[in-house]
Amino acid sequence: MAIPQTFIQELLSRADVVELVGRYVQLKKAGANYSGLCPFHSEKSPSFTVSPTKQFYHCFGCGKNGDAISFLMEHAGMTFIEATKDLAQQYGMEVPEDDSTPQDRERAAKQREKQATLSDVLEKAGEAYRKQLKLSPRAVEYLKGRGLSGEVARDFGLGYAPEGWRSLASVFPNYDDPLLADSGLVIVNDEEDKRYDRFRDRIMFPIRNVKGECIGFGGRVLGDEKPKYLNSPETPVFSKGRELYGLFEARNALREHGYVLVTEGYMDVVALAQLGFPNAVATLGTACTPEHVKTLFRFTDSVVFSFDGDDAGRRAARKALDGALPYAADVRSVKFLFLPKEHDPDSYIREFGQDAFSRYVSDATPLSRFLIDAAREGCDLTSAEGRAHMASNAKPLWLALPDGALKRQLLTEIATLVQLDARDLSSLWGVAKSAVPSSPRRSDTYKPAARAGRTLPPGRADRALQIVFLDPQAWDKLSDDDHHVLCELAAPHGPLFSWLDSQVHEHGIQPWDALKSAIQGHDHESFLLDRVGRLLPDIEHDFDELQQILRKERDERRAEELRDLSARAPTDPAAYERLKQLIQGDKPQQTP
């Protein structure tokens, strides 16, 4: 398909190449640009630069350069069409199709024009609200009473919507303009033929998209009136299920802090920024959706949901769990933070300090434990009925997880709690055998020689680690069955192969230097670095050797299975049938 050049230019104008590259490369500010280790070749000192003004990247070492689309093509191995579609999806844009009619294209053009116009209207209103804040001592005192500084109010663009039903009439002379209603700023009562401002006597929080454009507002009353919080309605530029308050302001902080803290309101976000946690965002009057989680994982691999410790907080956390499960890959972290009932993040930090809150975040409940807690809630595990109930509760949660080490471990843990074998539970759930973890296996380990000064060659599992981590193409060449064989090895080898599988799935093929950087903090990081470091300089990364290792591993597995089946066959009909199948499969085919 041919994509119009005008669309490509519009897409590139919306995309932020620093943000995009920063998801895969650890960037540091270097003057007007950013620098980091090149993702396209191995290097020890950074020669890779990204320009926010030119929206361009360039490596002085290998010569790779380009824009946001070409980075996706080079880094993830996408075609031009795939990269354009992927980037467009990230920014809520639809790539025009060749088979669209002239009428469809005209409608799409008008829609884009309207979206741009609505953003202009909202920006103008935001500017007016900011001016009104300076003119309202009462609103200023309210913010000061909440502990907010003028700098934070400026950074978040806070404002004030004054009392009065038609204050915006002084900002927009044509108060009857349909755009004011389309943007959500004005409410139209058709029955009484009246128009009036949606936001009145409220602190105004502009909601920005990832480009920094104002797409809506949240308003909070200064007293105890109801509703306490009021958001813009759904409009062509604003969708509560996709947008997150504070994400634009938090983008750089997410890279610096290494995680995002998802809170329940805009005041939490602004207060946390004031108190040293600028990496916070908030949902906008709605439960956390899968689209929210997907958006967050474009900026960080670690998400911490913060909720009140009451029943309402637990219910909100349960909905957030549902949204997070499809994206809980092995290389990502999802946690759930439950504050004491009498505290929100702001009050907790003010009473106990930043360090105490940081420790509280570190000790938050991991997704795996929260999933188990959610599944067993209301279930009496001392009875068969209660265990069956838990198994039923756990099934949709477990099935929503992406395949990987986490999913397989949780199957075993759930099976243990409900007193079933993992394979019996998977059979009950109708799960394919390939998704079920096999019994733990002994992995080969490196053993030093008995005599000092002599070093034995690495074991098979160690050698496989060296080959797949040092040869960027090796993992991609292996079959799915090969992947399963390696991922099912006992720790530390199996978890490392599972981690690599997730890395390739999420980020494409990467050189050793990039993998070495990405695995920092992994439980088996030191083991991997030690094994790869032991590789003798004259040993090449031989893919044929890797295939020989896998063949030998399969042969040993088969021999073990035959021995086990032979022992059980006299008393176990199923084992006898399986043994017969294996033996018959070994017989050579007779020619007629």
Coordinates of C-alpha atoms in Angstrom, one line a residue, residues 42 92 130 134 157 190 221 232 285 289 304 308 324 343 365 399 431 436 452 490 535 541 553 564-565:
S42 CA 28.5 -3.1 20.3
G92 CA -3.8 7.5 18.1
R130 CA -4.3 30.3 34.5
K134 CA -3.6 34.8 39.7
G157 CA -0.5 24.6 34.2
D190 CA -31.6 22.3 24.2
V221 CA -14.0 22.2 44.1
S232 CA -14.3 16.9 30.6
G285 CA -12.5 9.2 36.9
T289 CA -8.0 -0.1 31.4
V304 CA 3.1 0.4 40.7
D308 CA -6.5 3.3 49.4
A324 CA -2.5 -5.4 33.6
H343 CA -3.6 8.1 54.3
T365 CA 2.4 -6.5 46.5
L399 CA -5.4 -17.4 31.0
V431 CA -4.7 -25.7 28.3
V436 CA 2.5 -26.6 31.1
A452 CA 44.6 -26.5 40.3
A490 CA 16.0 -25.4 36.0
L535 CA 34.1 -17.9 27.1
H541 CA 29.5 -18.7 18.5
E553 CA 19.0 -32.7 25.5
D564 CA 9.9 -43.7 33.9
L565 CA 7.2 -45.2 31.8

